[in-house]
mmCIF file with all atom_site columns, C-alpha atoms in Angstrom:
data_model
loop_
_atom_site.group_PDB
_atom_site.id
_atom_site.type_symbol
_atom_site.label_atom_id
_atom_site.label_alt_id
_atom_site.label_comp_id
_atom_site.label_asym_id
_atom_site.label_entity_id
_atom_site.label_seq_id
_atom_site.pdbx_PDB_ins_code
_atom_site.Cartn_x
_atom_site.Cartn_y
_atom_site.Cartn_z
_atom_site.occupancy
_atom_site.B_iso_or_equiv
_atom_site.pdbx_formal_charge
_atom_site.auth_seq_id
_atom_site.auth_comp_id
_atom_site.auth_asym_id
_atom_site.auth_atom_id
_atom_site.pdbx_PDB_model_num
ATOM 1  C CA . MET A 1 1  ? 143.565 245.127 189.419 1.00 86.00 ? 1  MET A CA 1
ATOM 2  C CA . LYS A 1 2  ? 143.148 243.596 192.863 1.00 88.00 ? 2  LYS A CA 1
ATOM 3  C CA . ASN A 1 3  ? 139.376 244.100 192.603 1.00 90.00 ? 3  ASN A CA 1
ATOM 4  C CA . THR A 1 4  ? 139.258 242.373 189.211 1.00 92.00 ? 4  THR A CA 1
ATOM 5  C CA . ILE A 1 5  ? 141.241 239.407 190.460 1.00 91.00 ? 5  ILE A CA 1
ATOM 6  C CA . ALA A 1 6  ? 139.089 239.231 193.586 1.00 92.00 ? 6  ALA A CA 1
ATOM 7  C CA . ALA A 1 7  ? 135.914 239.274 191.440 1.00 92.00 ? 7  ALA A CA 1
ATOM 8  C CA . LEU A 1 8  ? 137.252 236.499 189.201 1.00 91.00 ? 8  LEU A CA 1
ATOM 9  C CA . ILE A 1 9  ? 138.214 234.356 192.184 1.00 91.00 ? 9  ILE A CA 1
ATOM 10 C CA . ALA A 1 10 ? 134.789 234.956 193.785 1.00 91.00 ? 10 ALA A CA 1
ATOM 11 C CA . GLY A 1 11 ? 133.159 233.955 190.504 1.00 90.00 ? 11 GLY A CA 1
ATOM 12 C CA . LEU A 1 12 ? 135.163 230.746 190.407 1.00 86.00 ? 12 LEU A CA 1
ATOM 13 C CA . PHE A 1 13 ? 134.125 229.902 193.973 1.00 87.00 ? 13 PHE A CA 1
ATOM 14 C CA . ALA A 1 14 ? 130.507 230.669 193.184 1.00 86.00 ? 14 ALA A CA 1
ATOM 15 C CA . THR A 1 15 ? 130.445 228.429 190.083 1.00 84.00 ? 15 THR A CA 1
ATOM 16 C CA . ALA A 1 16 ? 132.223 225.634 191.949 1.00 81.00 ? 16 ALA A CA 1
ATOM 17 C CA . ALA A 1 17 ? 129.695 225.833 194.782 1.00 76.00 ? 17 ALA A CA 1
ATOM 18 C CA . PHE A 1 18 ? 126.780 225.888 192.336 1.00 74.00 ? 18 PHE A CA 1
ATOM 19 C CA . ALA A 1 19 ? 128.140 222.891 190.434 1.00 73.00 ? 19 ALA A CA 1
ATOM 20 C CA . GLN A 1 20 ? 128.430 220.828 193.625 1.00 72.00 ? 20 GLN A CA 1
ATOM 21 C CA . THR A 1 21 ? 124.865 221.300 194.854 1.00 67.00 ? 21 THR A CA 1
ATOM 22 C CA . PRO A 1 22 ? 122.659 218.351 193.980 1.00 73.00 ? 22 PRO A CA 1
ATOM 23 C CA . ALA A 1 23 ? 119.931 218.897 191.455 1.00 70.00 ? 23 ALA A CA 1
ATOM 24 C CA . PRO A 1 24 ? 116.467 219.159 192.955 1.00 69.00 ? 24 PRO A CA 1
ATOM 25 C CA . ALA A 1 25 ? 114.728 215.802 192.975 1.00 67.00 ? 25 ALA A CA 1
ATOM 26 C CA . PRO A 1 26 ? 112.014 215.755 190.330 1.00 63.00 ? 26 PRO A CA 1
ATOM 27 C CA . THR A 1 27 ? 109.293 214.253 192.519 1.00 63.00 ? 27 THR A CA 1
ATOM 28 C CA . ALA A 1 28 ? 106.358 215.682 190.590 1.00 60.00 ? 28 ALA A CA 1
ATOM 29 C CA . ALA A 1 29 ? 107.393 214.273 187.222 1.00 61.00 ? 29 ALA A CA 1
ATOM 30 C CA . PRO A 1 30 ? 107.598 210.591 188.278 1.00 69.00 ? 30 PRO A CA 1
ATOM 31 C CA . ALA A 1 31 ? 104.326 210.898 190.163 1.00 71.00 ? 31 ALA A CA 1
ATOM 32 C CA . ALA A 1 32 ? 102.651 212.295 187.081 1.00 73.00 ? 32 ALA A CA 1
ATOM 33 C CA . ALA A 1 33 ? 104.232 209.631 184.891 1.00 77.00 ? 33 ALA A CA 1
ATOM 34 C CA . LYS A 1 34 ? 103.189 206.941 187.353 1.00 82.00 ? 34 LYS A CA 1
ATOM 35 C CA . ALA A 1 35 ? 99.614  208.231 187.400 1.00 82.00 ? 35 ALA A CA 1
ATOM 36 C CA . GLU A 1 36 ? 99.556  208.366 183.603 1.00 86.00 ? 36 GLU A CA 1
ATOM 37 C CA . ALA A 1 37 ? 100.907 204.812 183.350 1.00 87.00 ? 37 ALA A CA 1
ATOM 38 C CA . LYS A 1 38 ? 98.287  203.624 185.834 1.00 88.00 ? 38 LYS A CA 1
ATOM 39 C CA . HIS A 1 39 ? 95.567  205.341 183.815 1.00 86.00 ? 39 HIS A CA 1
ATOM 40 C CA . GLU A 1 40 ? 96.827  203.745 180.588 1.00 90.00 ? 40 GLU A CA 1
ATOM 41 C CA . THR A 1 41 ? 96.889  200.337 182.268 1.00 91.00 ? 41 THR A CA 1
ATOM 42 C CA . GLN A 1 42 ? 93.333  200.761 183.502 1.00 91.00 ? 42 GLN A CA 1
ATOM 43 C CA . ALA A 1 43 ? 92.210  201.912 180.066 1.00 90.00 ? 43 ALA A CA 1
ATOM 44 C CA . ALA A 1 44 ? 93.884  198.899 178.448 1.00 90.00 ? 44 ALA A CA 1
ATOM 45 C CA . LYS A 1 45 ? 92.232  196.540 180.953 1.00 91.00 ? 45 LYS A CA 1
ATOM 46 C CA . ALA A 1 46 ? 88.828  198.135 180.350 1.00 90.00 ? 46 ALA A CA 1
ATOM 47 C CA . GLU A 1 47 ? 89.287  197.870 176.594 1.00 91.00 ? 47 GLU A CA 1
ATOM 48 C CA . ALA A 1 48 ? 90.315  194.215 176.878 1.00 91.00 ? 48 ALA A CA 1
ATOM 49 C CA . LYS A 1 49 ? 87.309  193.497 179.082 1.00 90.00 ? 49 LYS A CA 1
ATOM 50 C CA . GLU A 1 50 ? 84.994  195.219 176.607 1.00 91.00 ? 50 GLU A CA 1
ATOM 51 C CA . THR A 1 51 ? 86.508  193.311 173.687 1.00 90.00 ? 51 THR A CA 1
ATOM 52 C CA . LYS A 1 52 ? 86.113  190.043 175.580 1.00 90.00 ? 52 LYS A CA 1
ATOM 53 C CA . ALA A 1 53 ? 82.458  190.829 176.319 1.00 89.00 ? 53 ALA A CA 1
ATOM 54 C CA . GLU A 1 54 ? 81.809  191.696 172.672 1.00 90.00 ? 54 GLU A CA 1
ATOM 55 C CA . ALA A 1 55 ? 83.462  188.457 171.548 1.00 89.00 ? 55 ALA A CA 1
ATOM 56 C CA . LYS A 1 56 ? 81.359  186.490 174.018 1.00 89.00 ? 56 LYS A CA 1
ATOM 57 C CA . VAL A 1 57 ? 78.140  188.092 172.763 1.00 88.00 ? 57 VAL A CA 1
ATOM 58 C CA . GLU A 1 58 ? 79.203  187.507 169.160 1.00 89.00 ? 58 GLU A CA 1
ATOM 59 C CA . ALA A 1 59 ? 79.975  183.854 169.900 1.00 88.00 ? 59 ALA A CA 1
ATOM 60 C CA . LYS A 1 60 ? 76.559  183.392 171.521 1.00 88.00 ? 60 LYS A CA 1
ATOM 61 C CA . THR A 1 61 ? 74.902  185.009 168.516 1.00 89.00 ? 61 THR A CA 1
ATOM 62 C CA . ASP A 1 62 ? 76.847  182.758 166.138 1.00 87.00 ? 62 ASP A CA 1
ATOM 63 C CA . VAL A 1 63 ? 75.795  179.655 168.075 1.00 87.00 ? 63 VAL A CA 1
ATOM 64 C CA . LYS A 1 64 ? 72.188  180.808 168.116 1.00 86.00 ? 64 LYS A CA 1
ATOM 65 C CA . ASP A 1 65 ? 72.273  181.484 164.377 1.00 86.00 ? 65 ASP A CA 1
ATOM 66 C CA . ALA A 1 66 ? 73.858  178.096 163.695 1.00 87.00 ? 66 ALA A CA 1
ATOM 67 C CA . LYS A 1 67 ? 71.184  176.329 165.759 1.00 86.00 ? 67 LYS A CA 1
ATOM 68 C CA . HIS A 1 68 ? 68.474  178.253 163.942 1.00 85.00 ? 68 HIS A CA 1
ATOM 69 C CA . ALA A 1 69 ? 69.984  177.427 160.536 1.00 85.00 ? 69 ALA A CA 1
ATOM 70 C CA . THR A 1 70 ? 70.247  173.741 161.453 1.00 88.00 ? 70 THR A CA 1
ATOM 71 C CA . LYS A 1 71 ? 66.660  173.671 162.670 1.00 84.00 ? 71 LYS A CA 1
ATOM 72 C CA . HIS A 1 72 ? 65.500  175.444 159.523 1.00 80.00 ? 72 HIS A CA 1
ATOM 73 C CA . ALA A 1 73 ? 67.483  173.055 157.283 1.00 83.00 ? 73 ALA A CA 1
ATOM 74 C CA . LYS A 1 74 ? 65.998  170.030 159.069 1.00 81.00 ? 74 LYS A CA 1
ATOM 75 C CA . ALA A 1 75 ? 62.480  171.380 158.679 1.00 80.00 ? 75 ALA A CA 1
ATOM 76 C CA . LYS A 1 76 ? 63.085  172.167 155.026 1.00 79.00 ? 76 LYS A CA 1
ATOM 77 C CA . THR A 1 77 ? 64.461  168.666 154.388 1.00 81.00 ? 77 THR A CA 1
ATOM 78 C CA . LYS A 1 78 ? 61.546  167.088 156.220 1.00 77.00 ? 78 LYS A CA 1
ATOM 79 C CA . HIS A 1 79 ? 59.066  169.193 154.238 1.00 72.00 ? 79 HIS A CA 1
ATOM 80 C CA . ALA A 1 80 ? 60.789  168.341 150.938 1.00 74.00 ? 80 ALA A CA 1
ATOM 81 C CA . ALA A 1 81 ? 60.692  164.625 151.769 1.00 71.00 ? 81 ALA A CA 1
ATOM 82 C CA . LYS A 1 82 ? 57.023  164.906 152.644 1.00 70.00 ? 82 LYS A CA 1
ATOM 83 C CA . ASP A 1 83 ? 56.278  166.652 149.337 1.00 63.00 ? 83 ASP A CA 1
ATOM 84 C CA . THR A 1 84 ? 58.000  163.934 147.277 1.00 62.00 ? 84 THR A CA 1
ATOM 85 C CA . THR A 1 85 ? 56.101  161.137 148.989 1.00 58.00 ? 85 THR A CA 1
ATOM 86 C CA . VAL A 1 86 ? 52.795  162.921 148.449 1.00 53.00 ? 86 VAL A CA 1
ATOM 87 C CA . VAL A 1 87 ? 53.587  163.492 144.775 1.00 52.00 ? 87 VAL A CA 1
ATOM 88 C CA . ALA A 1 88 ? 54.654  159.873 144.306 1.00 52.00 ? 88 ALA A CA 1
ATOM 89 C CA . ALA A 1 89 ? 51.487  158.585 145.921 1.00 53.00 ? 89 ALA A CA 1
ATOM 90 C CA . ALA A 1 90 ? 49.257  160.966 143.981 1.00 54.00 ? 90 ALA A CA 1
ATOM 91 C CA . THR A 1 91 ? 50.570  160.032 140.528 1.00 59.00 ? 91 THR A CA 1
ATOM 92 C CA . PRO A 1 92 ? 48.956  156.944 139.109 1.00 59.00 ? 92 PRO A CA 1
ATOM 93 C CA . ALA A 1 93 ? 51.180  154.051 138.274 1.00 57.00 ? 93 ALA A CA 1
ATOM 94 C CA . ALA A 1 94 ? 51.797  153.407 134.614 1.00 59.00 ? 94 ALA A CA 1
ATOM 95 C CA . THR A 1 95 ? 50.038  150.346 133.339 1.00 60.00 ? 95 THR A CA 1
ATOM 96 C CA . LYS A 1 96 ? 51.424  148.038 130.694 1.00 56.00 ? 96 LYS A CA 1
#
C-alpha cells in the first residue's frame, strides 16, 4: 500500500513538473510562414508589374490603331470628295 501511494504521489509530482515547463518555441514555423508570405508578396508584385506592362502595351496598340483608323478615314474621305468632283466635272451640264 505504501508503494502504491508513493507511486501515485510521484506521478502527481511528475505531471505537475511537466505541466509547468514552457512549451518549446516554434521557431521553424514562423520562419517558414514568413518566407512563404514573402514569396507570395513577391509573386503578387511580379504579377502586378506584368499586368501593368501588358496594359501599357495594349494602350499603345490602341492608340496606334486609333491613329491608323483616323488616317485611313481621312484618306477615304479625301478620295471620296475627289471622286465626286471628278464625276461632277465630267458630266455635261443639262441645256434648256
